PDB file of C-alpha atoms in Angstrom:
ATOM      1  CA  UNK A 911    -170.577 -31.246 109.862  1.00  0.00           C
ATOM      2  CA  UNK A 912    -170.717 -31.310 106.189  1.00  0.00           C
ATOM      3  CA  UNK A 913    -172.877 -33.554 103.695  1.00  0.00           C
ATOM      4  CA  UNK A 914    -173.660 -33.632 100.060  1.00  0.00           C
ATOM      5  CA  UNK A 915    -176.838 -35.394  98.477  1.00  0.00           C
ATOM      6  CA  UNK A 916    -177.558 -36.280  95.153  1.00  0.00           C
ATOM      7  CA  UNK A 917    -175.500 -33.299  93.601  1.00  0.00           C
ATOM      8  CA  UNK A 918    -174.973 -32.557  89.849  1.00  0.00           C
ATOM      9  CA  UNK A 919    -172.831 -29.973  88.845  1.00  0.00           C
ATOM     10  CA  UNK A 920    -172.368 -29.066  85.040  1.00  0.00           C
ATOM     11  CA  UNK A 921    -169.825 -26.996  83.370  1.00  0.00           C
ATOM     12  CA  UNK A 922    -171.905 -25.693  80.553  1.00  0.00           C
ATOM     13  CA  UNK A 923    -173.542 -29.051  79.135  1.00  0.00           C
ATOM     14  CA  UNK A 924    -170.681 -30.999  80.485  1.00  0.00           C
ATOM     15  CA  UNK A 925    -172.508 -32.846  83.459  1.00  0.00           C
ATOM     16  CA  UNK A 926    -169.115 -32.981  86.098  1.00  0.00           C
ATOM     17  CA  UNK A 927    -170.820 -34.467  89.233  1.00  0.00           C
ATOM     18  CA  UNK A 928    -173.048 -36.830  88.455  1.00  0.00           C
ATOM     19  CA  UNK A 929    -174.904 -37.475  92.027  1.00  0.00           C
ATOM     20  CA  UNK A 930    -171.967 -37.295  94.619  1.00  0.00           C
ATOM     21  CA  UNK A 931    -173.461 -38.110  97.868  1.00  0.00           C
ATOM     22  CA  UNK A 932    -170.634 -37.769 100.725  1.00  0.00           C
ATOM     23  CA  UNK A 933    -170.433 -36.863 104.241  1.00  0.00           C
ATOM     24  CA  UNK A 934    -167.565 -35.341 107.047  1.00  0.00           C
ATOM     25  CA  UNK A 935    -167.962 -35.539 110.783  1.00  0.00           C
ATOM     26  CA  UNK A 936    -166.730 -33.173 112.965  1.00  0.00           C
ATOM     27  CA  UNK A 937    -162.835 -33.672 113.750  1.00  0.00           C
ATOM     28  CA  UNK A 938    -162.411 -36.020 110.605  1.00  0.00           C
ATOM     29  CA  UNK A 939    -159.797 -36.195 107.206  1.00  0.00           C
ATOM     30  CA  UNK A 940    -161.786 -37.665 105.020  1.00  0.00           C
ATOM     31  CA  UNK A 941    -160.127 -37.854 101.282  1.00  0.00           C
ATOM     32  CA  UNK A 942    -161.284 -37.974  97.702  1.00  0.00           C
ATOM     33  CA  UNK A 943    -159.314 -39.922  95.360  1.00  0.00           C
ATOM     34  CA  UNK A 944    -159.332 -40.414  91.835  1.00  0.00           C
ATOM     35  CA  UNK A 945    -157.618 -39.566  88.579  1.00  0.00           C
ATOM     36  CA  UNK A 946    -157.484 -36.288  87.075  1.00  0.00           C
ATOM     37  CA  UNK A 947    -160.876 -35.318  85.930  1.00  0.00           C
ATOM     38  CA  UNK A 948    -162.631 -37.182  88.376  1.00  0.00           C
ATOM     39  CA  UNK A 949    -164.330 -34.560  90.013  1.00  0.00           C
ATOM     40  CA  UNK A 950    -162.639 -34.063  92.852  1.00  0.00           C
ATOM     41  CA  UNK A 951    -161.804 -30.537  92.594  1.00  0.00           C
ATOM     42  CA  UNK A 952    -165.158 -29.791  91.107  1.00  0.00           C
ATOM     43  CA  UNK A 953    -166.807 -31.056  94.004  1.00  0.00           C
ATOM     44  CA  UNK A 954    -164.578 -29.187  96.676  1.00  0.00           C
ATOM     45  CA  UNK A 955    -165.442 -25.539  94.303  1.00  0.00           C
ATOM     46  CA  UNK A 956    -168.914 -27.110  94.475  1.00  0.00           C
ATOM     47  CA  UNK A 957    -168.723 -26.847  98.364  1.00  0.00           C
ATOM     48  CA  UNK A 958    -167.357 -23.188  98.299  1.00  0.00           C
ATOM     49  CA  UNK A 959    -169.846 -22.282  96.417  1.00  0.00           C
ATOM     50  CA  UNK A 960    -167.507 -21.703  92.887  1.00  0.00           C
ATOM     51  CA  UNK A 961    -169.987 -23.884  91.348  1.00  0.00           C
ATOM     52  CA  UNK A 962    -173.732 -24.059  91.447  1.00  0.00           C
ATOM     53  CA  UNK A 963    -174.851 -27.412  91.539  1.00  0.00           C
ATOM     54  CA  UNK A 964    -177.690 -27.647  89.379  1.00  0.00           C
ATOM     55  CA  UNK A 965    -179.612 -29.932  91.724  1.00  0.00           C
ATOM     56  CA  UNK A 966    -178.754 -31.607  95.116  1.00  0.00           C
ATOM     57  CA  UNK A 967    -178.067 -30.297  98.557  1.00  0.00           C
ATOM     58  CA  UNK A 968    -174.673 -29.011  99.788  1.00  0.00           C
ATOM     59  CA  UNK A 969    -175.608 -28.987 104.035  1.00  0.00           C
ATOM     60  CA  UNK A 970    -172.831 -27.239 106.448  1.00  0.00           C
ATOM     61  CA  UNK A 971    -174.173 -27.568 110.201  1.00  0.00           C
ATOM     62  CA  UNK A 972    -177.679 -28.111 109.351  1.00  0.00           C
ATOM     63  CA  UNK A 973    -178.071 -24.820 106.645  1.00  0.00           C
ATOM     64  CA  UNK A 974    -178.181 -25.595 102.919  1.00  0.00           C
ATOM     65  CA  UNK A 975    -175.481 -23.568 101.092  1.00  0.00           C
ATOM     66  CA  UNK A 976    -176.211 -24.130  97.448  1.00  0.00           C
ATOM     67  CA  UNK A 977    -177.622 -21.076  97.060  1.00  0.00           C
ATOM     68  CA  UNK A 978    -175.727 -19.182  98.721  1.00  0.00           C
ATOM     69  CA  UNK A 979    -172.433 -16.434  97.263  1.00  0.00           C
ATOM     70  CA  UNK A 980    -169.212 -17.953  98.414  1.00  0.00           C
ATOM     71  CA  UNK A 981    -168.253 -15.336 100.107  1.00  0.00           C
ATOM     72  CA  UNK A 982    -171.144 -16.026 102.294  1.00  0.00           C
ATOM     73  CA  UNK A 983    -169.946 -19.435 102.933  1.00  0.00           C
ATOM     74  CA  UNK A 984    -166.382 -18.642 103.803  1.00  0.00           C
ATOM     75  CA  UNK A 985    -168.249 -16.549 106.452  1.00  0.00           C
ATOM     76  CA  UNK A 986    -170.072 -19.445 107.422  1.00  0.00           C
ATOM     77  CA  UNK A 987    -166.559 -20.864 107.912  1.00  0.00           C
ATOM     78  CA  UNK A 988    -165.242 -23.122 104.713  1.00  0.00           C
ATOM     79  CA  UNK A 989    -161.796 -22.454 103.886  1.00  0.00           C
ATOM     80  CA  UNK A 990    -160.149 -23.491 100.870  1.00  0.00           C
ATOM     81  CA  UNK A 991    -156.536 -23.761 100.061  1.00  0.00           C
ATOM     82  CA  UNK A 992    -157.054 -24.503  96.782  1.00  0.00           C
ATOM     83  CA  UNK A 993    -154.912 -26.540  93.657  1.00  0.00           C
ATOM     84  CA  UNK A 994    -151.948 -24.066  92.271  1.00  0.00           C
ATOM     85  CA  UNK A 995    -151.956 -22.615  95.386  1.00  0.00           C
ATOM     86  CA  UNK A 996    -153.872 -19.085  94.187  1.00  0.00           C
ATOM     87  CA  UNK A 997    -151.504 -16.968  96.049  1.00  0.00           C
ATOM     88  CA  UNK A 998    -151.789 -13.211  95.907  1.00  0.00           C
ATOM     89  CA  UNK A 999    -147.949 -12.905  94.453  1.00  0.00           C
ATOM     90  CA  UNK A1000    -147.624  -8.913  94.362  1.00  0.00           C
ATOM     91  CA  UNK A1001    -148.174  -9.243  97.497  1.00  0.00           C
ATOM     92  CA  UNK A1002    -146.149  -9.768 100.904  1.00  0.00           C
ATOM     93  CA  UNK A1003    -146.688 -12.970 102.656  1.00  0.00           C
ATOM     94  CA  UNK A1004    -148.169 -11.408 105.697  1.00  0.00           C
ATOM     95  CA  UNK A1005    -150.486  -9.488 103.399  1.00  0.00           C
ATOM     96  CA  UNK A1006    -152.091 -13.051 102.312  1.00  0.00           C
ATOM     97  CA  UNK A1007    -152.237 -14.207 105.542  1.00  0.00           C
ATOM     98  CA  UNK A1008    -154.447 -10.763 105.866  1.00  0.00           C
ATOM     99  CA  UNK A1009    -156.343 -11.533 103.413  1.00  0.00           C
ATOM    100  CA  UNK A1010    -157.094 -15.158 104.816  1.00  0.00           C
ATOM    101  CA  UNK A1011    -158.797 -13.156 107.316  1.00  0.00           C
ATOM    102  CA  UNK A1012    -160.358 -10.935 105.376  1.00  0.00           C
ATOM    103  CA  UNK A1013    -164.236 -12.503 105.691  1.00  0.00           C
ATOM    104  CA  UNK A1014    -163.945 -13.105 109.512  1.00  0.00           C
ATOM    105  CA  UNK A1015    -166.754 -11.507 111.447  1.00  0.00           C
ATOM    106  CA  UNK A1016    -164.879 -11.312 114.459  1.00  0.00           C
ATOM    107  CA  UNK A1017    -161.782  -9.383 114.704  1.00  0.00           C
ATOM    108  CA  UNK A1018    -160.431 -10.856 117.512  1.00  0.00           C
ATOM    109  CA  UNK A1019    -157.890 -13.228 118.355  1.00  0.00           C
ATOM    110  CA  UNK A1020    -156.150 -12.201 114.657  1.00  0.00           C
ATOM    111  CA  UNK A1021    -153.013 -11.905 116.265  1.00  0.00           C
ATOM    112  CA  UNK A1022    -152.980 -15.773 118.021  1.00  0.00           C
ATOM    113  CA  UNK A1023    -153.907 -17.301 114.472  1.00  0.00           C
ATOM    114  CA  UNK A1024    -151.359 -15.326 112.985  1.00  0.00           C
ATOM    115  CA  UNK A1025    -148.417 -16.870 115.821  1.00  0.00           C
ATOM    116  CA  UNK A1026    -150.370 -20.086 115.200  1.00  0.00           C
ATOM    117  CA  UNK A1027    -149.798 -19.543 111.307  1.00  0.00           C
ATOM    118  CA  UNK A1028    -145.927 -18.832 111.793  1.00  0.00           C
ATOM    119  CA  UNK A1029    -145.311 -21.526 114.545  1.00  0.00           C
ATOM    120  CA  UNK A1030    -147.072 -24.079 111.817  1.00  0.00           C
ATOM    121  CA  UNK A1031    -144.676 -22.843 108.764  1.00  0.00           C
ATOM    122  CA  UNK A1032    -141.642 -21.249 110.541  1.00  0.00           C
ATOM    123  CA  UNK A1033    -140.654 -20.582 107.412  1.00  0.00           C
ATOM    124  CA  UNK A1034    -143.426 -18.043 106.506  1.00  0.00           C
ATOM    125  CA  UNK A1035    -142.029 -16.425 109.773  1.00  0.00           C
ATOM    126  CA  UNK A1036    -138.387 -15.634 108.328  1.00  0.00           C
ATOM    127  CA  UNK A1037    -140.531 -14.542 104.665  1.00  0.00           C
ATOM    128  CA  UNK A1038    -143.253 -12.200 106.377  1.00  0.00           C
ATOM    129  CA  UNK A1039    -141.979  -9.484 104.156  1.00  0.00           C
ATOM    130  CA  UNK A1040    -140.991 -11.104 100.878  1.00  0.00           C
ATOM    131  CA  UNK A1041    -143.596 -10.899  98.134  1.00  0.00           C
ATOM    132  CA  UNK A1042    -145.535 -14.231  97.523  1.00  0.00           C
ATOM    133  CA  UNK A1043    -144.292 -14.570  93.970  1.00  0.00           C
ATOM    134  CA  UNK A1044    -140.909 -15.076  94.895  1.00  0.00           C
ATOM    135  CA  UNK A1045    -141.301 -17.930  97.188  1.00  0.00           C
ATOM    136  CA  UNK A1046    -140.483 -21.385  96.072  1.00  0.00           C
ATOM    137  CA  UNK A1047    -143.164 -23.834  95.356  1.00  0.00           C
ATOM    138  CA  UNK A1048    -143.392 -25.595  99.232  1.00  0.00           C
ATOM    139  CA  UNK A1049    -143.149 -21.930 100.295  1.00  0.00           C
ATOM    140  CA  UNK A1050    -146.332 -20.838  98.746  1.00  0.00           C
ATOM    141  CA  UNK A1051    -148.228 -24.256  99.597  1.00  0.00           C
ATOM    142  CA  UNK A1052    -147.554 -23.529 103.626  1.00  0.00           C
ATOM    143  CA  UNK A1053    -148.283 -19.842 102.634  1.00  0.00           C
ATOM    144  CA  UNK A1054    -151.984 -21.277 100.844  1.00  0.00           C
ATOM    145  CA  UNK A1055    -152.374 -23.185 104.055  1.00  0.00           C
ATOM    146  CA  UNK A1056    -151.752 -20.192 106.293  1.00  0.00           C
ATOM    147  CA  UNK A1057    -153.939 -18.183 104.331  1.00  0.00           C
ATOM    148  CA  UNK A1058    -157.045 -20.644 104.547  1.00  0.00           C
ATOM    149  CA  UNK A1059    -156.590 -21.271 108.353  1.00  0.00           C
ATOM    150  CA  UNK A1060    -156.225 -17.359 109.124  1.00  0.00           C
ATOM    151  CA  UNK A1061    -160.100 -17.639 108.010  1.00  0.00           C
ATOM    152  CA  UNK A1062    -160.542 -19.362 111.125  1.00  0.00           C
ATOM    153  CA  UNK A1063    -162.665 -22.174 109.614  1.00  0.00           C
ATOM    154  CA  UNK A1064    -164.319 -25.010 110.647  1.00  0.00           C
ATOM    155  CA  UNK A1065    -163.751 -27.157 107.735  1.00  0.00           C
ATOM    156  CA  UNK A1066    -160.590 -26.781 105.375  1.00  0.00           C
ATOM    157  CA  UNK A1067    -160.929 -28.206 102.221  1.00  0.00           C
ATOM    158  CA  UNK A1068    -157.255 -28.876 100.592  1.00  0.00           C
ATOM    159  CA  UNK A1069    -156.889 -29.474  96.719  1.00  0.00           C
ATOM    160  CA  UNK A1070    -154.098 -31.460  95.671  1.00  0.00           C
ATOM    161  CA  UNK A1071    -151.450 -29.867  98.631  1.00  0.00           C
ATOM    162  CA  UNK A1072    -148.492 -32.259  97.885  1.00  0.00           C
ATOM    163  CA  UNK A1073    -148.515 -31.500  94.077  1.00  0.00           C
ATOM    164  CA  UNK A1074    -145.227 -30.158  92.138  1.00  0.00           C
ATOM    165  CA  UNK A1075    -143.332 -30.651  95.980  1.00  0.00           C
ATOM    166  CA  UNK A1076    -140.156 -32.476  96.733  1.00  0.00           C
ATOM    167  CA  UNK A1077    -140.745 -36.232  98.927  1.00  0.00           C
ATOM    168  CA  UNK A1078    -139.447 -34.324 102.382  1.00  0.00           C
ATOM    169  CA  UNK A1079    -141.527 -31.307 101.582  1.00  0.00           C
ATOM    170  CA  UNK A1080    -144.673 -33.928 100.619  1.00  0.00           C
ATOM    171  CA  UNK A1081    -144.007 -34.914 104.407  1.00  0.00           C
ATOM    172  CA  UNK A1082    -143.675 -31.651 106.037  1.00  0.00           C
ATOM    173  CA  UNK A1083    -147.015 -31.125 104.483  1.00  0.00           C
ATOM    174  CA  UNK A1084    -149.125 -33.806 105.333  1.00  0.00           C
ATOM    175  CA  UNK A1085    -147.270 -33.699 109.465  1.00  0.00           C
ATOM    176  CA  UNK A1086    -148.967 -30.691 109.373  1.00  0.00           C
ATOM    177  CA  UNK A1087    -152.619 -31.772 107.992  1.00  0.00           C
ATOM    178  CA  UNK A1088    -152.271 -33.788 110.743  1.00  0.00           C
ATOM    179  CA  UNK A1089    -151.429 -31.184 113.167  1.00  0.00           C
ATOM    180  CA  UNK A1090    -153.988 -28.808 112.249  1.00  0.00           C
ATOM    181  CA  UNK A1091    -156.522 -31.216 112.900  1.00  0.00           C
ATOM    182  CA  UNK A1092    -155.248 -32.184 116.449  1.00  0.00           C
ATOM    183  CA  UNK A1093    -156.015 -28.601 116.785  1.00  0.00           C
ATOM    184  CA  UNK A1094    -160.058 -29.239 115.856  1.00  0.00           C
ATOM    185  CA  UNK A1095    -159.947 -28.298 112.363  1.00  0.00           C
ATOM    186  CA  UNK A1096    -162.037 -30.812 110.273  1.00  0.00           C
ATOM    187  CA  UNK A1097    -160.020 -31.570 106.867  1.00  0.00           C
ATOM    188  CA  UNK A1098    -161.749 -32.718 103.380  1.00  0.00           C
ATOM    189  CA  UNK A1099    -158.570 -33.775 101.743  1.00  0.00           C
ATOM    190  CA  UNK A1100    -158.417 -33.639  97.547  1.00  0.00           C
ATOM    191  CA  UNK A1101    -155.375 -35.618  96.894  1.00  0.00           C
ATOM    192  CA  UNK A1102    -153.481 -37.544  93.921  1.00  0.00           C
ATOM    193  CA  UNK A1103    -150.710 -39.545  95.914  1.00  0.00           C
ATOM    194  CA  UNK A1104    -153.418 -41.725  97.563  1.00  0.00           C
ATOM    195  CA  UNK A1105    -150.935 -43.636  99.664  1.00  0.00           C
ATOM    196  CA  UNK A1106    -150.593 -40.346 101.671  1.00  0.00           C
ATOM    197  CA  UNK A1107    -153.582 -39.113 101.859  1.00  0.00           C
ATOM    198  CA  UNK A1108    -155.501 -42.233 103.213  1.00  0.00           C
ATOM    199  CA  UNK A1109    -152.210 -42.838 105.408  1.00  0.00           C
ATOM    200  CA  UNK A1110    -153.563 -40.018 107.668  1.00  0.00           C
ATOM    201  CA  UNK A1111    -157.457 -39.620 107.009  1.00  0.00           C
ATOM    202  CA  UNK A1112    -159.996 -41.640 108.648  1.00  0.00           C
ATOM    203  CA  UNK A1113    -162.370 -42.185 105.697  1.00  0.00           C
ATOM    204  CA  UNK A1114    -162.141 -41.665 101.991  1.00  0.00           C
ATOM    205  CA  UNK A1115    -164.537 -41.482  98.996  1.00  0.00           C
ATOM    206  CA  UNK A1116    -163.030 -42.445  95.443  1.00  0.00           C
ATOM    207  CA  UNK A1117    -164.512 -40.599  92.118  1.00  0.00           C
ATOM    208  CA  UNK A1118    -164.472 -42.136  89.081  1.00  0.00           C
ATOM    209  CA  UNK A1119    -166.048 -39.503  85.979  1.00  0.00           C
ATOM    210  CA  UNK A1120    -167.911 -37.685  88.431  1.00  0.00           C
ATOM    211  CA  UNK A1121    -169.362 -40.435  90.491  1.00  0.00           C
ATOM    212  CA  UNK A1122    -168.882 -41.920  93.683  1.00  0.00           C
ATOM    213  CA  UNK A1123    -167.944 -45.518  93.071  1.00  0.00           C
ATOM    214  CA  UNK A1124    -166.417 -46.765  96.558  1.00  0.00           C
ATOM    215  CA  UNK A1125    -166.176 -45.239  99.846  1.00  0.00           C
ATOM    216  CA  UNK A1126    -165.348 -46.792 103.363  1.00  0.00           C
ATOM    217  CA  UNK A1127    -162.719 -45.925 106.283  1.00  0.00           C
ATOM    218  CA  UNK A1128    -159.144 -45.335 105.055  1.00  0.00           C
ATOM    219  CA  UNK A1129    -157.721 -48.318 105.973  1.00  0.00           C
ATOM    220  CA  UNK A1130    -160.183 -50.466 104.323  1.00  0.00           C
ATOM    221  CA  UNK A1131    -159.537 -48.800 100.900  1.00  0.00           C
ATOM    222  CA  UNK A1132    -155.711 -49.093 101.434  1.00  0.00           C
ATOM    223  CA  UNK A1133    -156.311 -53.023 101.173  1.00  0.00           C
ATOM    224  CA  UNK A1134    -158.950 -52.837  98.549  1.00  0.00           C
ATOM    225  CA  UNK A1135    -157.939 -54.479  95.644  1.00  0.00           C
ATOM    226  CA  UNK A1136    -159.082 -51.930  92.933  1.00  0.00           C
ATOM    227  CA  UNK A1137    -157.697 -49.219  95.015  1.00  0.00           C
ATOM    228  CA  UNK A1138    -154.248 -51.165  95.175  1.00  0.00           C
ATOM    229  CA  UNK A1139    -154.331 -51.190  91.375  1.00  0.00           C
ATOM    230  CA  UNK A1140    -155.911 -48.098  90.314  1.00  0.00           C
ATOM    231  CA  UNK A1141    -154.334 -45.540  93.024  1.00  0.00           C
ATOM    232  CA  UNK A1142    -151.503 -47.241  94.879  1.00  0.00           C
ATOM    233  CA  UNK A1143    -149.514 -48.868  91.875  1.00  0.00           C
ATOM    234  CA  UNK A1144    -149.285 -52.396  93.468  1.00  0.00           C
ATOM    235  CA  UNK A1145    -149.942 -55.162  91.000  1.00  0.00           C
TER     236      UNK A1145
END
């Protein structure tokens, strides 16, 4: 469904990606791991379309996307739920769900993704009406999530979801990465606890300083030895 090749992305003369070459299948969580400043969320604003790449290919169902406006690739159907969660926080909750929808050609079915939204995060349900700023931390990740999906996309890309959130919400959380792709959603996962995140995905990439230095199915890189170290804390 999605592949990158050979792409370099620079902040200014700061050269972020240097070649990141990756790949997701249709139906897959595939994660990127790595330490903070990595890459990883340079390479998922990359995708969206954030960030030009300065060279390389960013391919979404056979069409190049690099040079296209992002809003023209969440039309295309790339949904991002992205790190800090980004809420809209003058706003209601159901109004950013709204606006999750906002670049969806067709108007139909809004309603059923909307039920799908609240049976996903009951709680967003029982705080349709509350503004978005007042909601606690786990409260405005489900409501980021439920934004991103009310896009109706074909590939979500998640940016550090677990981040600032108690262990039980951390759980909640990644149940429902799970769920949502049961449902057919394809998930490319950005993720610091790497435990969790390659717990549930089927294949995983690690950065190190903007480069790609191991990838192979999720298991695998649960036993690797310099993922044990590096990401998992085992000595």
């Amino acid at each position: 469904m999605l592949e990158l090749k050979d792409v370099h992305t620079y902040y200014g003369n700061i050269h972020a990606l240097k070649g990141i070459s990756l790949s997701v299948a249709d139906g897959e969580i595939v994660t990127l791991i790595g330490s903070n400043g990595a890459g990883k969320s340079t390479t998922l604003r990359t995708i969206q379309g954030l960030i030009r790449p300065r060279t390389g290919t960013v391919i979404l169902n056979g069409e190049e996307l690099e040079k296209l406006p992002a809003h023209t690739i969440a039309e295309r159907g790339v949904a991002q739920s992205p790190e800090g969660r980004m809420i809209f926080p003058r706003m209601t909750v159901l109004e950013n769900l709204e606006m999750g929808a906002y670049a969806r050609k067709e108007k139909t079915g809004f309603k059923d993704d909307l039920e799908r939204v609240f049976h996903l995060f009951p709680r967003l349900k029982e705080r349709a009406s509350q503004k978005g700023g007042t909601l606690s931390g786990g409260e405005q990740q489900m409501l980021a999530m439920g934004r991103a999906l009310m896009a109706h996309p074909k590939i979500l890309l998640l940016d550090e979801p677990s981040m600032g959130l108690s262990p039980i919400l951390v759980d909640l959380i990644f149940e429902t990465i799970q769920t949502i792709n049961k449902e057919g959603i394809t998930i490319l996962l950005v993720e610091q606890n790497a435990l969790m995140a390659l717990s549930i995905a089927n294949r995983g990439y690690v950065l190190q300083t903007g480069q790609i230095v191991l990838s192979d199915e999720a298991e695998k890189l649960k036993k690797n030895e310099m993922v044990q170290k590096t990401y998992l804390g085992v000595e």
